[in-house]
Each structure stands twice: as C-alpha cells, then as structure tokens.
Amino acid sequence: MDLKELKKIADALDDSGKQELIYFLQSRTKAMTTPIRLIDEIQEQKHKEGLNCPHCNSHSVVRFGKYGIKTRNGEVKRQRYRCKSCHQTFNALSNTPLQRTRKPHLWVRFIECMIEGFSLRKCAELLHDEVTHVTLFYWRHKILAALKQIPTVPF
C-alpha cells in the first residue's frame, strides 16, 4: 500500500475517525520528550526563586536520590529532594496536579482529548488503554481543581 491509497482511506473517514487517526499517528511518531519537557518547565516555574520545601517552606534543601518514571520509550529519572529542617522528602511535582500520578507523560494528550470534548471512555481508548476511564475521572477533577485556583480578572 502506498501513500496515495492511505490518503484516500483517510479522506473517506468521518471527523471522529480522522481525529482518532491523528491521535494514533501522534502517539506512534511523537517521542515522549514533549510531556517530559513540560514537567521540566513546571519544575523551573515552580522553583524559579530558589528551591524550597513544600511542607515547611524552608530553603535548606538537598538532593536525595532519584526515582524513575516509566514511559513507553523507557524510564526517565526524576530528582528527589529532602528538607534539612523538617526531614520530609519531595520532588518537582509535589503540590501540583501531577503529584502522585504514575503516568504524567499522558497528561498532555488527555488534556487535548478534554478540549475536544471526548468522553472519558473515548479518551481512554485514544490513549491506547494505558489508563482506565476511572483514572481519567480523577485526573479530570485534579485539572478542574487546579483551574479553579487560577485567579481570574473580571471584565
């Protein structure tokens, strides 16, 4: 099968089928670097004025090992930290909606699905059943709670 035949088949799809094809192709071709870079951006923005403990707000923090996030393309190591004052450990995602999520690399695609207005079951299907619709229910509520905390300016 050549590219012309594939284009004809894609043109014959309805809008929902085309959207599903787009998500499928993106998941197969796009490396997981974009979501990982997004997590790095969250860390930079959160700690741009210096690293501080989310538990006691102390600035006496040291590195405390690494932990792995398993992605489709392997494992990404993330830095853990420990506060010298309260001895609590934390990471870059502490006190963010991504805290304690097992697959943060899927959040970008899930948010895209939410924007498109897909149901949770359809989102789970488009994410190739890497997470269940029940997990997506909790993710959606984490996102909505985070959006409520953003200050809005009345017009």
PDB file of C-alpha atoms in Angstrom:
ATOM      1  CA  MET A   1       0.000   0.000   0.000  1.00  0.00           C
ATOM      2  CA  ASP A   2       1.406   3.390  -0.953  1.00  0.00           C
ATOM      3  CA  LEU A   3       0.809   6.877   0.416  1.00  0.00           C
ATOM      4  CA  LYS A   4      -1.869   7.767  -2.177  1.00  0.00           C
ATOM      5  CA  GLU A   5      -4.004   4.810  -1.106  1.00  0.00           C
ATOM      6  CA  LEU A   6      -3.586   5.742   2.548  1.00  0.00           C
ATOM      7  CA  LYS A   7      -4.666   9.316   1.795  1.00  0.00           C
ATOM      8  CA  LYS A   8      -7.809   8.047   0.030  1.00  0.00           C
ATOM      9  CA  ILE A   9      -8.671   5.871   3.013  1.00  0.00           C
ATOM     10  CA  ALA A  10      -8.080   8.791   5.413  1.00  0.00           C
ATOM     11  CA  ASP A  11     -10.269  11.098   3.286  1.00  0.00           C
ATOM     12  CA  ALA A  12     -13.107   8.567   3.480  1.00  0.00           C
ATOM     13  CA  LEU A  13     -13.138   8.697   7.299  1.00  0.00           C
ATOM     14  CA  ASP A  14     -15.681  10.795   9.199  1.00  0.00           C
ATOM     15  CA  ASP A  15     -14.482  13.564  11.567  1.00  0.00           C
ATOM     16  CA  SER A  16     -14.342  11.258  14.576  1.00  0.00           C
ATOM     17  CA  GLY A  17     -12.343   8.679  12.638  1.00  0.00           C
ATOM     18  CA  LYS A  18      -9.927  11.334  11.385  1.00  0.00           C
ATOM     19  CA  GLN A  19      -9.400  12.612  14.925  1.00  0.00           C
ATOM     20  CA  GLU A  20      -8.750   9.079  16.161  1.00  0.00           C
ATOM     21  CA  LEU A  21      -6.283   8.535  13.313  1.00  0.00           C
ATOM     22  CA  ILE A  22      -4.469  11.763  14.233  1.00  0.00           C
ATOM     23  CA  TYR A  23      -4.130  10.707  17.871  1.00  0.00           C
ATOM     24  CA  PHE A  24      -2.956   7.264  16.796  1.00  0.00           C
ATOM     25  CA  LEU A  25      -0.289   8.664  14.474  1.00  0.00           C
ATOM     26  CA  GLN A  26       0.866  11.207  17.035  1.00  0.00           C
ATOM     27  CA  SER A  27       1.244   8.521  19.668  1.00  0.00           C
ATOM     28  CA  ARG A  28       3.285   6.367  17.303  1.00  0.00           C
ATOM     29  CA  THR A  29       5.524   9.087  15.873  1.00  0.00           C
ATOM     30  CA  LYS A  30       5.926  11.706  18.576  1.00  0.00           C
ATOM     31  CA  ALA A  31       8.508  10.843  21.214  1.00  0.00           C
ATOM     32  CA  MET A  32       7.655  11.366  24.845  1.00  0.00           C
ATOM     33  CA  THR A  33      10.001  14.323  25.040  1.00  0.00           C
ATOM     34  CA  THR A  34       7.237  16.946  24.887  1.00  0.00           C
ATOM     35  CA  PRO A  35       5.474  15.834  28.095  1.00  0.00           C
ATOM     36  CA  ILE A  36       8.819  15.333  29.825  1.00  0.00           C
ATOM     37  CA  ARG A  37       9.869  18.856  28.793  1.00  0.00           C
ATOM     38  CA  LEU A  38       6.535  20.070  30.145  1.00  0.00           C
ATOM     39  CA  ILE A  39       7.346  18.536  33.531  1.00  0.00           C
ATOM     40  CA  ASP A  40      10.760  20.216  33.420  1.00  0.00           C
ATOM     41  CA  GLU A  41       9.021  23.531  32.664  1.00  0.00           C
ATOM     42  CA  ILE A  42       6.709  23.045  35.659  1.00  0.00           C
ATOM     43  CA  GLN A  43       9.762  22.486  37.839  1.00  0.00           C
ATOM     44  CA  GLU A  44      11.516  25.591  36.524  1.00  0.00           C
ATOM     45  CA  GLN A  45       8.474  27.829  37.016  1.00  0.00           C
ATOM     46  CA  LYS A  46       7.748  26.447  40.469  1.00  0.00           C
ATOM     47  CA  HIS A  47      11.316  26.911  41.697  1.00  0.00           C
ATOM     48  CA  LYS A  48      12.423  29.991  39.764  1.00  0.00           C
ATOM     49  CA  GLU A  49      13.068  31.897  43.009  1.00  0.00           C
ATOM     50  CA  GLY A  50      15.006  29.018  44.540  1.00  0.00           C
ATOM     51  CA  LEU A  51      14.138  25.558  45.737  1.00  0.00           C
ATOM     52  CA  ASN A  52      12.090  25.456  48.913  1.00  0.00           C
ATOM     53  CA  CYS A  53      10.339  22.722  50.892  1.00  0.00           C
ATOM     54  CA  PRO A  54       6.600  22.415  50.131  1.00  0.00           C
ATOM     55  CA  HIS A  55       5.997  21.230  53.715  1.00  0.00           C
ATOM     56  CA  CYS A  56       7.720  23.926  55.815  1.00  0.00           C
ATOM     57  CA  ASN A  57       8.831  26.431  53.135  1.00  0.00           C
ATOM     58  CA  SER A  58      12.481  26.182  54.229  1.00  0.00           C
ATOM     59  CA  HIS A  59      15.233  26.894  51.701  1.00  0.00           C
ATOM     60  CA  SER A  60      17.679  24.380  53.225  1.00  0.00           C
ATOM     61  CA  VAL A  61      17.056  21.583  50.744  1.00  0.00           C
ATOM     62  CA  VAL A  62      19.442  18.928  49.417  1.00  0.00           C
ATOM     63  CA  ARG A  63      19.215  16.349  46.648  1.00  0.00           C
ATOM     64  CA  PHE A  64      18.027  12.978  47.925  1.00  0.00           C
ATOM     65  CA  GLY A  65      18.335  10.380  45.173  1.00  0.00           C
ATOM     66  CA  LYS A  66      16.282   9.831  42.062  1.00  0.00           C
ATOM     67  CA  TYR A  67      13.154   7.908  41.141  1.00  0.00           C
ATOM     68  CA  GLY A  68      12.073   6.559  37.780  1.00  0.00           C
ATOM     69  CA  ILE A  69       9.016   7.343  35.677  1.00  0.00           C
ATOM     70  CA  LYS A  70       8.259   4.549  33.255  1.00  0.00           C
ATOM     71  CA  THR A  71       7.216   5.733  29.807  1.00  0.00           C
ATOM     72  CA  ARG A  72       6.609   3.911  26.579  1.00  0.00           C
ATOM     73  CA  ASN A  73      10.130   4.855  25.470  1.00  0.00           C
ATOM     74  CA  GLY A  74      11.851   3.648  28.640  1.00  0.00           C
ATOM     75  CA  GLU A  75      12.391   5.188  32.025  1.00  0.00           C
ATOM     76  CA  VAL A  76      13.057   8.827  32.899  1.00  0.00           C
ATOM     77  CA  LYS A  77      14.826   9.587  36.161  1.00  0.00           C
ATOM     78  CA  ARG A  78      13.486  12.448  38.282  1.00  0.00           C
ATOM     79  CA  GLN A  79      15.301  14.170  41.140  1.00  0.00           C
ATOM     80  CA  ARG A  80      14.047  13.811  44.716  1.00  0.00           C
ATOM     81  CA  TYR A  81      14.864  16.340  47.452  1.00  0.00           C
ATOM     82  CA  ARG A  82      14.977  16.317  51.247  1.00  0.00           C
ATOM     83  CA  CYS A  83      14.455  19.244  53.575  1.00  0.00           C
ATOM     84  CA  LYS A  84      17.125  19.680  56.249  1.00  0.00           C
ATOM     85  CA  SER A  85      14.628  21.384  58.568  1.00  0.00           C
ATOM     86  CA  CYS A  86      11.623  19.036  58.599  1.00  0.00           C
ATOM     87  CA  HIS A  87      13.331  15.975  57.029  1.00  0.00           C
ATOM     88  CA  GLN A  88      10.455  15.499  54.566  1.00  0.00           C
ATOM     89  CA  THR A  89      11.169  14.360  51.023  1.00  0.00           C
ATOM     90  CA  PHE A  90       9.547  15.762  47.890  1.00  0.00           C
ATOM     91  CA  ASN A  91      10.025  16.079  44.145  1.00  0.00           C
ATOM     92  CA  ALA A  92       9.423  18.653  41.432  1.00  0.00           C
ATOM     93  CA  LEU A  93       5.770  17.625  41.089  1.00  0.00           C
ATOM     94  CA  SER A  94       4.879  17.973  44.784  1.00  0.00           C
ATOM     95  CA  ASN A  95       1.901  20.305  45.291  1.00  0.00           C
ATOM     96  CA  THR A  96       0.984  20.206  41.595  1.00  0.00           C
ATOM     97  CA  PRO A  97      -1.899  18.373  39.902  1.00  0.00           C
ATOM     98  CA  LEU A  98       0.651  15.847  38.617  1.00  0.00           C
ATOM     99  CA  GLN A  99       1.606  14.836  42.160  1.00  0.00           C
ATOM    100  CA  ARG A 100       1.403  11.059  42.713  1.00  0.00           C
ATOM    101  CA  THR A 101       0.389  10.257  39.164  1.00  0.00           C
ATOM    102  CA  ARG A 102       2.015   7.220  37.652  1.00  0.00           C
ATOM    103  CA  LYS A 103       1.927   8.342  34.023  1.00  0.00           C
ATOM    104  CA  PRO A 104       2.487  12.098  33.815  1.00  0.00           C
ATOM    105  CA  HIS A 105       3.614  11.756  30.189  1.00  0.00           C
ATOM    106  CA  LEU A 106      -0.034  11.053  29.186  1.00  0.00           C
ATOM    107  CA  TRP A 107      -1.482  14.247  30.662  1.00  0.00           C
ATOM    108  CA  VAL A 108      -0.860  16.421  27.598  1.00  0.00           C
ATOM    109  CA  ARG A 109      -2.770  14.045  25.334  1.00  0.00           C
ATOM    110  CA  PHE A 110      -5.537  13.686  27.933  1.00  0.00           C
ATOM    111  CA  ILE A 111      -5.959  17.471  28.145  1.00  0.00           C
ATOM    112  CA  GLU A 112      -6.140  17.605  24.340  1.00  0.00           C
ATOM    113  CA  CYS A 113      -8.918  14.996  24.492  1.00  0.00           C
ATOM    114  CA  MET A 114     -10.729  17.027  27.162  1.00  0.00           C
ATOM    115  CA  ILE A 115     -10.555  20.137  24.978  1.00  0.00           C
ATOM    116  CA  GLU A 116     -12.001  18.146  22.076  1.00  0.00           C
ATOM    117  CA  GLY A 117     -14.905  17.167  24.351  1.00  0.00           C
ATOM    118  CA  PHE A 118     -14.409  13.397  24.242  1.00  0.00           C
ATOM    119  CA  SER A 119     -15.945  11.183  26.913  1.00  0.00           C
ATOM    120  CA  LEU A 120     -13.661   9.554  29.455  1.00  0.00           C
ATOM    121  CA  ARG A 121     -14.094   6.145  27.836  1.00  0.00           C
ATOM    122  CA  LYS A 122     -13.198   7.611  24.433  1.00  0.00           C
ATOM    123  CA  CYS A 123     -10.157   9.345  25.977  1.00  0.00           C
ATOM    124  CA  ALA A 124      -9.006   6.045  27.480  1.00  0.00           C
ATOM    125  CA  GLU A 125      -9.417   4.427  24.084  1.00  0.00           C
ATOM    126  CA  LEU A 126      -7.422   7.196  22.368  1.00  0.00           C
ATOM    127  CA  LEU A 127      -4.684   6.816  24.985  1.00  0.00           C
ATOM    128  CA  HIS A 128      -4.473   3.165  23.879  1.00  0.00           C
ATOM    129  CA  ASP A 129      -5.912   1.936  27.176  1.00  0.00           C
ATOM    130  CA  GLU A 130      -2.738   2.826  29.062  1.00  0.00           C
ATOM    131  CA  VAL A 131      -5.038   4.256  31.750  1.00  0.00           C
ATOM    132  CA  THR A 132      -8.635   3.428  32.565  1.00  0.00           C
ATOM    133  CA  HIS A 133     -11.579   5.778  32.330  1.00  0.00           C
ATOM    134  CA  VAL A 134     -11.751   5.663  36.154  1.00  0.00           C
ATOM    135  CA  THR A 135      -8.208   7.062  36.409  1.00  0.00           C
ATOM    136  CA  LEU A 136      -9.102   9.727  33.857  1.00  0.00           C
ATOM    137  CA  PHE A 137     -12.076  10.696  36.032  1.00  0.00           C
ATOM    138  CA  TYR A 138      -9.678  11.523  38.887  1.00  0.00           C
ATOM    139  CA  TRP A 139      -7.252  13.271  36.546  1.00  0.00           C
ATOM    140  CA  ARG A 140     -10.073  15.442  35.209  1.00  0.00           C
ATOM    141  CA  HIS A 141     -11.008  16.518  38.717  1.00  0.00           C
ATOM    142  CA  LYS A 142      -7.384  17.325  39.537  1.00  0.00           C
ATOM    143  CA  ILE A 143      -7.239  19.518  36.429  1.00  0.00           C
ATOM    144  CA  LEU A 144     -10.529  21.239  37.245  1.00  0.00           C
ATOM    145  CA  ALA A 145      -9.423  21.869  40.846  1.00  0.00           C
ATOM    146  CA  ALA A 146      -6.165  23.394  39.586  1.00  0.00           C
ATOM    147  CA  LEU A 147      -8.067  25.619  37.146  1.00  0.00           C
ATOM    148  CA  LYS A 148     -10.273  26.892  39.978  1.00  0.00           C
ATOM    149  CA  GLN A 149      -7.168  28.084  41.843  1.00  0.00           C
ATOM    150  CA  ILE A 150      -6.039  30.284  38.970  1.00  0.00           C
ATOM    151  CA  PRO A 151      -7.041  33.863  39.732  1.00  0.00           C
ATOM    152  CA  THR A 152      -9.338  35.409  37.138  1.00  0.00           C
ATOM    153  CA  VAL A 153      -9.750  39.056  36.293  1.00  0.00           C
ATOM    154  CA  PRO A 154     -13.371  40.205  35.835  1.00  0.00           C
ATOM    155  CA  PHE A 155     -14.119  42.080  32.607  1.00  0.00           C
TER     156      PHE A 155
END
